């Protein structure tokens, strides 16, 4: 079996983008296969053997097959990350992982399921705009929590990007490009601006999602 890292998943998936951004920041030799969405293939027995959920992303690294975007990012960090990206000290790492887990389960969940799905993937007539308004209030509160932390250092790990920034930062592209009312938050806006200046972020996260739009 080839040892080259393989990522399975279409580039328009925010969860695939999380993984691909990490792959690019770590400079890993890899190949990405277009799977999922219009590309299909997620119901094939071969794919289900890799991810019984039939979802992207999946990563294959030699004999190791992984699903769940954050588990993949953590693996890449542990296997290939620099000390700044994935600290060896469990306490230092846990303090960052705290924010990574929160970003995935609270922040990204709200942006993707309560806003993105309503505004992009739901026909206009069926959109629940009250849910979007409620989500915007929650997101303002969540980002003020992150603001407190990011007011202390440029990134979650200090002055360099770490794995927690990948999980937190990937969803900001959709947050800032979706058409809904956002409360101002200069600290997070400044952080996002710095991400957009990173080549890996621009290539793998700032991906046009108009092909997913239903009217
Ligand atoms: N918790 C999973 C969620 C994976 C997921 O929901 N993937 C979506 C794309 S973002 C998917 O596979 N949708 C079906 C498809 O693309 O065919 C993760 O973080 O990897």
Short mmCIF file of C-alpha atoms and ligand atoms in Angstrom, two decimals:
data_model
loop_
_atom_site.label_atom_id
_atom_site.label_comp_id
_atom_site.label_asym_id
_atom_site.label_seq_id
_atom_site.Cartn_x
_atom_site.Cartn_y
_atom_site.Cartn_z
CA UNK A 1 0.00 0.00 0.00
CA UNK A 2 1.16 3.50 -0.86
CA UNK A 3 2.43 5.53 2.09
CA UNK A 4 1.38 8.84 0.54
CA UNK A 5 -1.24 10.52 2.68
CA UNK A 6 -4.65 10.37 1.02
CA UNK A 7 -7.61 12.58 1.83
CA UNK A 8 -11.04 11.61 0.56
CA UNK A 9 -13.51 14.44 0.25
CA UNK A 10 -14.75 17.26 -1.98
CA UNK A 11 -13.07 20.63 -1.47
CA UNK A 12 -16.41 22.38 -0.81
CA UNK A 13 -16.94 20.50 2.47
CA UNK A 14 -16.02 22.57 5.52
CA UNK A 15 -14.90 19.43 7.33
CA UNK A 16 -12.63 18.47 4.43
CA UNK A 17 -11.31 22.03 4.44
CA UNK A 18 -10.32 21.69 8.10
CA UNK A 19 -8.17 18.69 7.23
CA UNK A 20 -6.76 20.13 4.02
CA UNK A 21 -5.77 23.36 5.71
CA UNK A 22 -3.85 21.35 8.32
CA UNK A 23 -2.24 19.21 5.59
CA UNK A 24 -1.09 22.36 3.79
CA UNK A 25 0.14 24.15 6.92
CA UNK A 26 2.20 21.08 7.78
CA UNK A 27 3.50 20.86 4.20
CA UNK A 28 2.53 17.19 3.83
CA UNK A 29 2.87 15.35 0.56
CA UNK A 30 -0.64 14.13 -0.19
CA UNK A 31 -3.33 13.38 -2.72
CA UNK A 32 -6.97 14.43 -2.34
CA UNK A 33 -9.74 12.43 -3.98
CA UNK A 34 -13.03 14.11 -4.93
CA UNK A 35 -15.65 12.12 -3.04
CA UNK A 36 -19.04 13.10 -1.62
CA UNK A 37 -21.67 15.59 -2.75
CA UNK A 38 -22.01 15.61 -6.55
CA UNK A 39 -19.04 13.21 -6.78
CA UNK A 40 -20.90 10.48 -4.85
CA UNK A 41 -19.02 7.26 -4.02
CA UNK A 42 -19.73 7.53 -0.28
CA UNK A 43 -22.18 4.61 -0.41
CA UNK A 44 -19.73 2.21 -2.01
CA UNK A 45 -18.69 -0.77 0.13
CA UNK A 46 -15.06 0.38 -0.17
CA UNK A 47 -15.86 3.82 1.20
CA UNK A 48 -18.18 2.51 3.93
CA UNK A 49 -15.38 0.21 5.02
CA UNK A 50 -13.31 3.34 5.65
CA UNK A 51 -16.12 5.39 7.21
CA UNK A 52 -19.29 3.55 8.20
CA UNK A 53 -21.04 6.95 8.40
CA UNK A 54 -20.49 7.47 4.66
CA UNK A 55 -19.27 11.04 5.27
CA UNK A 56 -16.21 13.01 4.21
CA UNK A 57 -13.43 13.57 5.11
CA UNK A 58 -11.59 10.28 5.41
CA UNK A 59 -7.81 10.14 5.67
CA UNK A 60 -5.63 7.17 4.82
CA UNK A 61 -2.00 7.16 5.87
CA UNK A 62 -0.43 3.82 5.12
CA UNK A 63 -2.48 1.25 7.00
CA UNK A 64 -4.21 3.82 9.14
CA UNK A 65 -7.68 4.91 8.08
CA UNK A 66 -9.43 7.70 9.98
CA UNK A 67 -12.71 9.58 9.78
CA UNK A 68 -13.92 12.65 11.75
CA UNK A 69 -12.15 15.83 10.71
CA UNK A 70 -10.89 16.80 14.16
CA UNK A 71 -9.57 13.32 14.89
CA UNK A 72 -7.67 13.57 11.60
CA UNK A 73 -6.25 17.01 12.45
CA UNK A 74 -5.15 15.73 15.86
CA UNK A 75 -3.50 12.71 14.26
CA UNK A 76 -1.68 14.87 11.72
CA UNK A 77 -0.54 17.14 14.53
CA UNK A 78 0.70 14.25 16.67
CA UNK A 79 2.38 12.45 13.77
CA UNK A 80 3.78 15.33 11.73
CA UNK A 81 3.26 18.54 13.69
CA UNK A 82 5.90 20.90 14.95
CA UNK A 83 6.03 21.74 18.65
CA UNK A 84 4.20 24.98 17.91
CA UNK A 85 1.42 23.24 16.00
CA UNK A 86 1.04 20.31 18.44
CA UNK A 87 2.78 20.84 21.79
CA UNK A 88 4.33 17.78 23.43
CA UNK A 89 3.42 18.94 26.92
CA UNK A 90 -0.03 17.46 27.76
CA UNK A 91 -1.08 20.49 29.78
CA UNK A 92 -0.06 23.00 27.15
CA UNK A 93 -1.81 20.91 24.51
CA UNK A 94 -4.95 20.41 26.57
CA UNK A 95 -5.36 24.16 26.98
CA UNK A 96 -5.42 24.46 23.20
CA UNK A 97 -7.53 21.36 22.70
CA UNK A 98 -10.12 22.88 24.97
CA UNK A 99 -10.66 25.56 22.33
CA UNK A 100 -10.46 23.08 19.45
CA UNK A 101 -13.20 20.93 20.93
CA UNK A 102 -15.35 23.95 21.71
CA UNK A 103 -14.83 25.29 18.19
CA UNK A 104 -16.02 22.03 16.69
CA UNK A 105 -18.94 21.22 18.98
CA UNK A 106 -20.25 24.73 19.67
CA UNK A 107 -19.02 27.36 17.23
CA UNK A 108 -18.81 25.40 13.96
CA UNK A 109 -22.00 23.51 14.75
CA UNK A 110 -23.90 26.81 15.05
CA UNK A 111 -22.37 28.39 11.95
CA UNK A 112 -22.83 25.34 9.77
CA UNK A 113 -26.13 23.86 10.91
CA UNK A 114 -28.02 26.96 12.08
CA UNK A 115 -26.80 29.51 9.52
CA UNK A 116 -25.09 27.88 6.53
CA UNK A 117 -27.70 25.16 6.09
CA UNK A 118 -30.52 27.68 6.35
CA UNK A 119 -29.08 30.30 4.02
CA UNK A 120 -27.35 28.11 1.46
CA UNK A 121 -28.66 24.57 1.52
CA UNK A 122 -32.35 25.18 2.23
CA UNK A 123 -34.78 26.47 -0.43
CA UNK A 124 -35.66 30.12 0.21
CA UNK A 125 -39.31 29.32 0.92
CA UNK A 126 -38.38 26.83 3.63
CA UNK A 127 -35.73 28.88 5.44
CA UNK A 128 -36.19 29.44 9.16
CA UNK A 129 -34.95 33.00 9.47
CA UNK A 130 -35.82 33.15 13.16
CA UNK A 131 -33.34 30.33 13.71
CA UNK A 132 -30.72 32.35 11.83
CA UNK A 133 -31.40 35.42 13.99
CA UNK A 134 -31.17 33.33 17.16
CA UNK A 135 -27.94 31.76 15.91
CA UNK A 136 -26.47 35.21 15.24
CA UNK A 137 -27.08 36.15 18.88
CA UNK A 138 -25.40 32.95 20.07
CA UNK A 139 -22.50 33.43 17.68
CA UNK A 140 -21.91 36.94 18.94
CA UNK A 141 -21.68 35.53 22.48
CA UNK A 142 -19.41 32.65 21.39
CA UNK A 143 -17.06 34.95 19.54
CA UNK A 144 -16.85 37.25 22.53
CA UNK A 145 -15.66 34.21 24.52
CA UNK A 146 -13.00 33.51 21.89
CA UNK A 147 -12.16 37.22 21.80
CA UNK A 148 -11.19 37.10 25.47
CA UNK A 149 -8.77 34.27 24.77
CA UNK A 150 -7.43 35.73 21.52
CA UNK A 151 -6.96 39.09 23.20
CA UNK A 152 -4.11 37.41 25.13
CA UNK A 153 -2.12 36.12 22.14
CA UNK A 154 -2.21 36.21 18.36
CA UNK A 155 -3.22 32.51 18.13
CA UNK A 156 -4.51 29.89 20.56
CA UNK A 157 -1.01 28.55 21.09
CA UNK A 158 0.73 31.92 21.41
CA UNK A 159 2.42 33.70 18.53
CA UNK A 160 2.14 30.83 16.02
CA UNK A 161 -0.77 28.95 14.51
CA UNK A 162 -1.61 25.64 16.26
CA UNK A 163 -4.11 22.83 15.65
CA UNK A 164 -6.81 24.63 17.65
CA UNK A 165 -6.63 27.58 15.24
CA UNK A 166 -7.38 25.18 12.40
CA UNK A 167 -10.58 23.97 14.04
CA UNK A 168 -11.60 27.47 15.13
CA UNK A 169 -10.48 29.41 12.08
CA UNK A 170 -11.82 27.23 9.30
CA UNK A 171 -15.42 28.15 10.06
CA UNK A 172 -14.75 31.91 10.07
CA UNK A 173 -14.68 31.99 6.27
CA UNK A 174 -18.30 30.91 6.13
CA UNK A 175 -19.21 33.05 9.11
CA UNK A 176 -17.85 36.16 7.42
CA UNK A 177 -19.09 35.44 3.90
CA UNK A 178 -22.67 34.37 4.64
CA UNK A 179 -25.30 37.03 4.14
CA UNK A 180 -26.63 37.71 7.65
CA UNK A 181 -26.24 40.32 10.38
CA UNK A 182 -23.12 39.88 12.47
CA UNK A 183 -22.21 41.82 15.58
CA UNK A 184 -18.88 43.63 15.22
CA UNK A 185 -15.89 42.02 16.93
CA UNK A 186 -12.62 43.75 15.93
CA UNK A 187 -10.37 41.15 17.63
CA UNK A 188 -11.90 38.23 15.73
CA UNK A 189 -12.12 40.27 12.52
CA UNK A 190 -8.42 41.03 12.83
CA UNK A 191 -7.64 37.34 13.52
CA UNK A 192 -9.71 36.31 10.48
CA UNK A 193 -7.95 38.90 8.33
CA UNK A 194 -4.59 37.38 9.32
CA UNK A 195 -5.87 33.91 8.36
CA UNK A 196 -6.97 35.11 4.93
CA UNK A 197 -3.39 36.24 4.30
CA UNK A 198 -2.13 32.67 4.75
CA UNK A 199 -1.65 30.82 1.48
CA UNK A 200 -2.93 27.53 2.90
CA UNK A 201 -6.11 29.15 4.22
CA UNK A 202 -6.80 30.99 0.97
CA UNK A 203 -6.34 27.82 -1.07
CA UNK A 204 -8.14 25.27 1.06
CA UNK A 205 -10.69 27.16 3.15
CA UNK A 206 -11.70 30.17 1.07
CA UNK A 207 -13.42 27.89 -1.42
CA UNK A 208 -16.45 29.15 -3.33
CA UNK A 209 -19.55 27.34 -2.03
CA UNK A 210 -22.02 28.62 -4.62
CA UNK A 211 -22.27 25.12 -6.15
CA UNK A 212 -23.96 24.01 -2.90
CA UNK A 213 -26.59 26.77 -3.01
CA UNK A 214 -30.25 25.92 -3.50
CA UNK A 215 -32.75 28.69 -4.26
N1 LIG B 1 -18.33 15.07 12.22
C1 LIG B 1 -17.89 14.80 10.87
C2 LIG B 1 -18.94 15.36 9.94
C3 LIG B 1 -18.67 14.97 8.49
C4 LIG B 1 -19.74 15.54 7.56
O1 LIG B 1 -20.85 15.90 7.97
N2 LIG B 1 -19.38 15.61 6.26
C5 LIG B 1 -20.29 16.12 5.26
C6 LIG B 1 -19.62 17.22 4.45
S1 LIG B 1 -19.17 18.62 5.44
C7 LIG B 1 -20.65 15.02 4.28
O2 LIG B 1 -19.95 14.02 4.16
N3 LIG B 1 -21.76 15.20 3.57
C8 LIG B 1 -22.17 14.27 2.57
C9 LIG B 1 -21.41 14.42 1.29
O3 LIG B 1 -20.59 15.34 1.12
O4 LIG B 1 -21.65 13.59 0.39
C10 LIG B 1 -16.50 15.43 10.63
O5 LIG B 1 -16.17 16.43 11.30
O6 LIG B 1 -15.73 14.90 9.81
#
